[in-house]
Coordinates of C-alpha atoms in Angstrom, one line a residue:
X13 CA -19.1 1.5 -11.6
X14 CA -18.2 4.6 -13.4
X15 CA -15.0 4.6 -15.5
X16 CA -13.5 7.5 -17.5
X17 CA -10.2 8.6 -19.0
X18 CA -8.7 11.4 -16.9
X19 CA -5.7 13.7 -16.9
X20 CA -3.9 12.7 -13.7
X21 CA -3.1 16.2 -12.5
X22 CA -5.9 18.4 -13.7
X23 CA -8.8 15.9 -13.3
X24 CA -7.6 13.9 -10.3
X25 CA -4.9 15.3 -8.1
X26 CA -5.6 19.0 -8.5
X27 CA -9.3 18.5 -7.8
X28 CA -9.9 20.1 -4.4
X29 CA -12.0 19.2 -1.3
X30 CA -11.6 15.4 -1.6
X31 CA -9.0 13.0 -0.2
X32 CA -7.8 9.6 -1.2
X33 CA -7.8 7.2 1.8
X34 CA -5.6 4.1 1.8
X35 CA -7.8 1.5 3.6
X36 CA -6.4 -0.3 6.6
X37 CA -6.3 -3.6 4.8
X38 CA -4.0 -2.3 2.0
X39 CA -0.3 -3.2 2.0
X40 CA 2.2 -0.5 2.7
X41 CA 4.0 1.6 0.1
X42 CA 6.1 -0.8 -1.9
X43 CA 7.5 1.0 -5.0
X44 CA 11.2 1.1 -5.3
X45 CA 13.5 3.5 -7.0
X46 CA 13.1 1.5 -10.2
X47 CA 9.4 2.3 -10.5
X48 CA 10.0 5.9 -9.3
X49 CA 12.7 6.5 -12.0
X50 CA 10.4 5.0 -14.6
X51 CA 7.7 7.5 -13.8
X52 CA 10.3 10.4 -13.9
X53 CA 11.5 9.1 -17.3
X54 CA 7.9 9.1 -18.5
X55 CA 7.4 12.7 -17.4
X56 CA 10.6 13.8 -19.2
X57 CA 9.6 11.8 -22.3
X58 CA 6.3 13.6 -22.4
X59 CA 7.9 17.0 -22.3
X60 CA 10.1 16.0 -25.3
X61 CA 7.3 14.4 -27.4
X62 CA 4.5 16.8 -26.3
X63 CA 2.2 13.7 -26.2
X64 CA 0.0 12.2 -23.5
X65 CA 1.3 9.2 -21.6
X66 CA -1.1 6.7 -20.0
X67 CA 0.2 5.3 -16.7
X68 CA -2.6 3.0 -15.6
X69 CA -5.8 2.9 -13.6
X70 CA -7.0 4.4 -10.3
X71 CA -9.9 2.6 -8.6
X72 CA -11.6 4.1 -5.6
X73 CA -14.8 3.5 -3.7
X74 CA -17.2 6.1 -2.3
X75 CA -17.9 6.4 1.4
X76 CA -21.3 5.0 2.4
X77 CA -22.0 8.2 4.3
X78 CA -23.7 10.4 1.7
X79 CA -22.2 13.6 3.3
X80 CA -18.7 12.2 2.8
X81 CA -19.2 10.4 -0.6
X82 CA -17.5 13.2 -2.6
X83 CA -14.9 13.9 0.1
X84 CA -13.5 10.5 1.1
X85 CA -12.4 8.2 -1.7
X86 CA -11.1 4.8 -0.5
X87 CA -8.4 3.5 -2.8
X88 CA -9.0 0.0 -4.1
X89 CA -6.1 0.2 -6.5
X90 CA -3.6 2.9 -7.3
X91 CA -2.1 3.6 -3.9
X92 CA 1.5 3.2 -5.2
X93 CA 1.0 5.3 -8.3
X94 CA -0.8 8.2 -6.5
X95 CA 1.7 8.2 -3.5
X96 CA 4.7 8.3 -5.8
X97 CA 3.2 11.1 -8.0
X98 CA 2.6 13.2 -4.8
X99 CA 6.3 12.6 -3.7
X100 CA 7.4 13.8 -7.2
X101 CA 5.0 16.8 -6.8
X102 CA 6.5 17.7 -3.4
X103 CA 10.0 17.4 -4.8
X104 CA 9.1 19.8 -7.6
X105 CA 7.3 22.0 -5.0
X106 CA 10.5 22.3 -2.8
X107 CA 12.8 23.0 -5.8
X108 CA 10.4 25.7 -7.0
X109 CA 10.3 27.3 -3.5
X110 CA 14.1 27.7 -3.6
X111 CA 13.7 30.4 -6.3
X112 CA 11.0 32.7 -4.8
X113 CA 11.7 35.6 -7.2
X114 CA 11.4 33.7 -10.4
X115 CA 7.9 33.8 -12.0
X116 CA 8.2 30.3 -13.5
X117 CA 9.1 28.8 -10.1
X118 CA 6.3 30.8 -8.3
X119 CA 3.8 29.4 -10.8
X120 CA 4.9 25.8 -10.1
X121 CA 4.7 26.4 -6.3
X122 CA 1.1 27.5 -6.7
X123 CA 0.1 24.7 -9.0
X124 CA 1.8 21.9 -6.9
X125 CA 0.2 23.1 -3.7
X126 CA -3.2 22.4 -5.2
X127 CA -2.0 18.8 -5.8
X128 CA -0.7 18.2 -2.3
X129 CA -3.5 19.5 -0.1
X130 CA -7.2 18.9 0.1
X131 CA -7.6 22.7 0.2
X132 CA -4.5 24.7 -0.6
X133 CA -5.9 27.7 1.1
X134 CA -6.5 25.8 4.3
X135 CA -3.7 23.2 4.6
X136 CA -5.0 22.2 8.1
X137 CA -7.7 20.1 6.3
X138 CA -5.0 17.6 5.4
X139 CA -3.2 16.1 2.4
X140 CA -4.5 14.8 -0.9
X141 CA -3.8 11.2 0.3
X142 CA -3.9 9.6 3.7
X143 CA -1.3 6.8 3.4
X144 CA -1.3 3.5 5.3
X145 CA -0.7 3.7 9.1
X146 CA 3.0 2.8 9.0
X147 CA 3.8 5.3 6.2
X148 CA 1.8 8.2 7.6
X149 CA 4.4 10.0 9.7
X150 CA 7.2 9.9 7.2
X151 CA 4.8 11.1 4.4
X152 CA 3.6 14.0 6.6
X153 CA 7.2 14.9 7.5
X154 CA 8.0 15.2 3.8
X155 CA 4.9 17.0 2.7
X156 CA 5.1 19.6 5.5
X157 CA 8.8 20.4 5.1
X158 CA 9.8 23.9 3.8
X159 CA 13.2 22.7 2.6
X160 CA 15.1 19.5 1.8
X161 CA 17.4 19.7 4.8
X162 CA 14.4 19.6 7.2
X163 CA 13.6 16.1 5.8
X164 CA 17.2 14.8 5.9
X165 CA 17.5 16.0 9.6
X166 CA 14.1 14.8 10.8
X167 CA 14.5 11.8 13.1
X168 CA 11.1 10.5 12.0
X169 CA 12.3 10.0 8.5
X170 CA 14.1 6.6 8.3
X171 CA 16.8 6.6 5.7
X172 CA 15.8 3.1 4.5
X173 CA 12.2 4.2 4.0
X174 CA 11.0 3.6 0.4
X175 CA 8.9 6.8 0.7
X176 CA 11.9 8.9 1.6
X177 CA 14.2 7.2 -0.9
X178 CA 11.8 7.9 -3.8
X179 CA 11.3 11.5 -2.7
X180 CA 15.0 11.9 -2.6
X181 CA 15.4 10.3 -6.0
X182 CA 12.8 12.6 -7.5
X183 CA 14.3 15.7 -5.8
X184 CA 17.8 15.2 -7.1
X185 CA 16.7 13.9 -10.5
X186 CA 14.6 17.0 -11.2
X187 CA 17.4 19.2 -10.0
X188 CA 19.8 17.4 -12.4
X189 CA 17.4 17.9 -15.4
X190 CA 16.9 21.6 -14.6
X191 CA 20.7 22.1 -14.4
X192 CA 21.0 20.6 -17.8
X193 CA 18.6 23.2 -19.3
X194 CA 15.1 21.6 -18.8
X195 CA 12.6 24.3 -17.9
X196 CA 10.7 23.6 -14.6
X197 CA 7.4 25.2 -15.7
X198 CA 7.2 24.5 -19.4
X199 CA 9.0 21.2 -19.7
X200 CA 8.5 19.4 -16.3
X201 CA 5.2 20.7 -15.2
X202 CA 3.2 21.8 -18.3
X203 CA 4.5 19.3 -20.9
X204 CA 5.4 16.6 -18.3
X205 CA 3.0 16.4 -15.3
X206 CA 0.0 17.6 -17.2
X207 CA 0.4 15.0 -20.0
X208 CA 0.0 12.0 -17.7
X209 CA -3.4 10.3 -18.1
X210 CA -5.2 7.5 -16.2
X211 CA -8.4 5.6 -16.2
X212 CA -10.3 6.6 -13.1
X213 CA -12.8 4.0 -11.9
X214 CA -15.3 5.0 -9.2
X215 CA -17.3 2.4 -7.3
X216 CA -20.4 3.1 -5.3
X217 CA -20.2 2.1 -1.6
X218 CA -22.3 -1.1 -2.2
X219 CA -20.3 -2.5 -5.2
X220 CA -18.1 -5.5 -4.6
X221 CA -14.6 -4.0 -4.4
X222 CA -13.0 -7.4 -3.9
X223 CA -14.1 -8.6 -7.3
X224 CA -12.7 -5.5 -9.0
X225 CA -9.5 -5.8 -7.0
X226 CA -9.0 -9.4 -8.0
X227 CA -9.8 -8.7 -11.6
X228 CA -7.2 -5.9 -11.7
X229 CA -4.5 -8.1 -10.0
X230 CA -5.2 -11.0 -12.3
X231 CA -3.6 -8.8 -15.0
X232 CA -0.2 -8.9 -13.4
X233 CA 0.0 -6.5 -10.4
X234 CA 2.7 -7.9 -8.2
X235 CA 1.0 -8.8 -5.0
X236 CA 1.9 -11.8 -2.8
X237 CA -0.6 -14.5 -1.8
X238 CA -0.5 -13.0 1.8
X239 CA -1.5 -9.6 0.3
X240 CA -4.4 -11.1 -1.5
X241 CA -5.6 -13.1 1.5
X242 CA -5.4 -10.1 3.8
X243 CA -7.5 -8.1 1.3
X244 CA -9.9 -11.0 0.9
X245 CA -10.5 -11.2 4.7
X246 CA -10.6 -7.5 5.4
X247 CA -11.7 -5.5 2.4
X248 CA -15.5 -5.8 2.8
X249 CA -15.4 -6.6 6.5
X250 CA -17.3 -4.2 8.9
X251 CA -14.8 -5.2 11.6
X252 CA -11.8 -4.5 9.4
X253 CA -10.1 -1.9 11.6
X254 CA -10.3 -4.0 14.8
X255 CA -9.3 -7.3 13.1
X256 CA -6.4 -5.6 11.3
X257 CA -5.0 -3.9 14.4
X258 CA -5.6 -6.8 16.9
X259 CA -5.1 -9.8 14.7
X260 CA -3.5 -9.3 11.3
X261 CA -1.0 -6.6 12.2
X262 CA 0.4 -8.6 15.2
X263 CA 0.8 -11.6 13.0
X264 CA 2.5 -9.6 10.2
X265 CA 4.7 -7.4 12.4
X266 CA 5.8 -9.5 15.4
X267 CA 4.6 -13.2 15.5
X268 CA 5.4 -14.2 11.9
X269 CA 7.0 -11.2 10.1
X270 CA 5.9 -9.8 6.7
X271 CA 8.4 -11.8 4.7
X272 CA 7.3 -15.1 6.3
X273 CA 3.5 -14.6 5.9
X274 CA 3.1 -16.4 2.6
X275 CA 5.0 -19.4 3.9
X276 CA 3.0 -19.4 7.1
X277 CA -0.4 -19.4 5.2
X278 CA 0.9 -22.2 3.0
X279 CA 1.7 -24.3 6.1
X280 CA -1.6 -23.5 7.6
X281 CA -3.4 -24.8 4.5
X282 CA -1.1 -27.9 4.4
X283 CA -2.2 -28.6 8.0
X284 CA -5.9 -28.4 6.9
X285 CA -5.5 -30.4 3.7
X286 CA -4.3 -33.9 2.9
X287 CA -2.6 -33.0 -0.4
X288 CA 0.3 -30.8 -1.5
X289 CA -0.1 -27.2 -2.4
X290 CA 2.3 -25.2 -4.6
X291 CA 3.1 -21.5 -4.1
X292 CA 1.1 -20.4 -7.0
X293 CA -2.1 -22.0 -5.6
X294 CA -2.0 -20.7 -2.1
X295 CA -4.5 -17.9 -2.5
X296 CA -6.9 -20.1 -4.6
X297 CA -6.7 -22.9 -2.0
X298 CA -7.4 -20.4 0.8
X299 CA -10.5 -19.1 -0.9
X300 CA -11.7 -22.8 -1.4
X301 CA -11.1 -23.4 2.3
X302 CA -12.9 -20.2 3.2
X303 CA -15.9 -21.2 1.2
X304 CA -16.3 -24.2 3.5
X305 CA -17.0 -21.8 6.4
X306 CA -20.3 -20.1 5.5
X307 CA -22.8 -18.3 7.7
X308 CA -26.6 -18.9 7.4
X309 CA -26.8 -16.1 4.9
X310 CA -24.3 -17.8 2.6
X311 CA -21.4 -15.4 3.3
X312 CA -17.9 -16.5 4.3
X313 CA -17.3 -16.1 8.0
X314 CA -14.2 -14.0 7.6
X315 CA -13.9 -13.1 11.3
X316 CA -13.6 -16.8 12.1
X317 CA -10.9 -17.3 9.5
X318 CA -8.7 -14.5 10.6
X319 CA -9.0 -15.6 14.3
X320 CA -8.1 -19.1 13.2
X321 CA -5.0 -17.8 11.4
X322 CA -4.1 -15.7 14.5
X323 CA -4.3 -18.7 16.8
X324 CA -2.1 -20.7 14.4
X325 CA 0.4 -17.8 14.2
X326 CA 0.8 -17.8 18.0
X327 CA 2.2 -21.3 17.8
X328 CA 4.0 -20.9 14.5
X329 CA 6.2 -18.1 15.9
X330 CA 8.3 -20.9 17.6
X331 CA 8.9 -22.4 14.2
X332 CA 10.6 -19.2 13.0
X333 CA 12.4 -17.9 16.1
X334 CA 12.7 -18.2 19.9
X335 CA 9.3 -17.7 21.4
X336 CA 8.4 -16.5 24.9
X337 CA 5.4 -18.8 24.8
X338 CA 7.6 -21.9 25.2
X339 CA 10.3 -23.1 27.5
X340 CA 14.0 -23.5 26.6
X341 CA 13.6 -27.2 25.7
X342 CA 11.0 -26.5 23.1
X343 CA 12.8 -23.6 21.7
X344 CA 16.0 -25.6 21.4
X345 CA 14.3 -28.5 19.6
X346 CA 12.6 -26.1 17.2
X347 CA 15.9 -24.4 16.5
X348 CA 17.4 -27.8 15.6
X349 CA 14.6 -28.4 13.1
X350 CA 15.3 -25.0 11.5
X351 CA 19.0 -25.7 11.3
X352 CA 18.3 -29.1 9.6
X353 CA 15.7 -27.4 7.3
X354 CA 13.0 -29.9 8.3
X355 CA 10.1 -27.7 7.4
X356 CA 8.2 -30.6 5.8
X357 CA 7.3 -31.6 9.4
X358 CA 5.7 -28.2 10.1
X359 CA 2.1 -28.9 9.1
X360 CA 2.0 -31.9 11.4
X361 CA 3.7 -30.0 14.2
X362 CA 1.3 -27.1 13.9
X363 CA -1.5 -29.5 14.8
X364 CA 0.4 -30.9 17.7
X365 CA 1.2 -27.5 19.1
X366 CA -2.4 -26.3 18.6
X367 CA -3.7 -29.5 20.4
X368 CA -1.3 -28.9 23.3
X369 CA -2.4 -25.2 23.5

């Protein structure tokens, strides 16, 4: 592990010929306008104080292919921070391009292009970050736009998207600051963007990213138990892409729903255990359960665990909504249980449904 203090723009984002990859097991972009506005406020505060401002850590892991180790950096932690910073960068880039004859604006266009693309002279190589699968199209639509109206009118850009809303927040916030007399080059870019610092932590491909991830999140990063369990099962798994797309994603998107995943895992554990489990202990209990399923080499059999969760999710769907897997009588009875809020029966019923299946 190699850790150093870095200036976010000059040492991290403006460094060409490398790309941050959001691994498939990572959760989607989650920052709201509250966190976005806080970052904008930090930038403006830097320009007023002319002092550095530390915004956290970025942890990435090198690709195991030595030919790609300096090109592809897999984000273990820092996805939200980097993605938001690039949305702010694009907002500043578009505003700057609206004044093509002003030298200050031309300077900012040139500098921000280096932050957005792997190689600003060959934009076909891609963007500085490859977001999670569900965020990719909207992010691309924003980064490739030549003016704000293109983004507003693009049908790909959903108006309830957190990525779009944070870009929009940044765009109009910067315009408002500029209209009030803030200089785009000296104040926002040079004394704002360039004053943000981070700790950059680089892991070799054979270091245990899960341990680092858990250590960081024990300090208060707001992840759900379901997020932690997903990362635990997939982060170091050689089959992570297949398991995510064929097992976890169907669970999260259609069978259970993202907002119900934590409750689902808790009920799964209650079915397996003979004692109560509170919400704070779900992840800890899952790891304890996982450690009961070891291969001959002493490693947890993560493929088995995710398949077991998937089998359980197929029956648990009927506990949450009408399911095509069951007839009208079963769906009616399950609806009555939901209406009566009889969820305490769920762990027992999961076992009944699985035995029937």
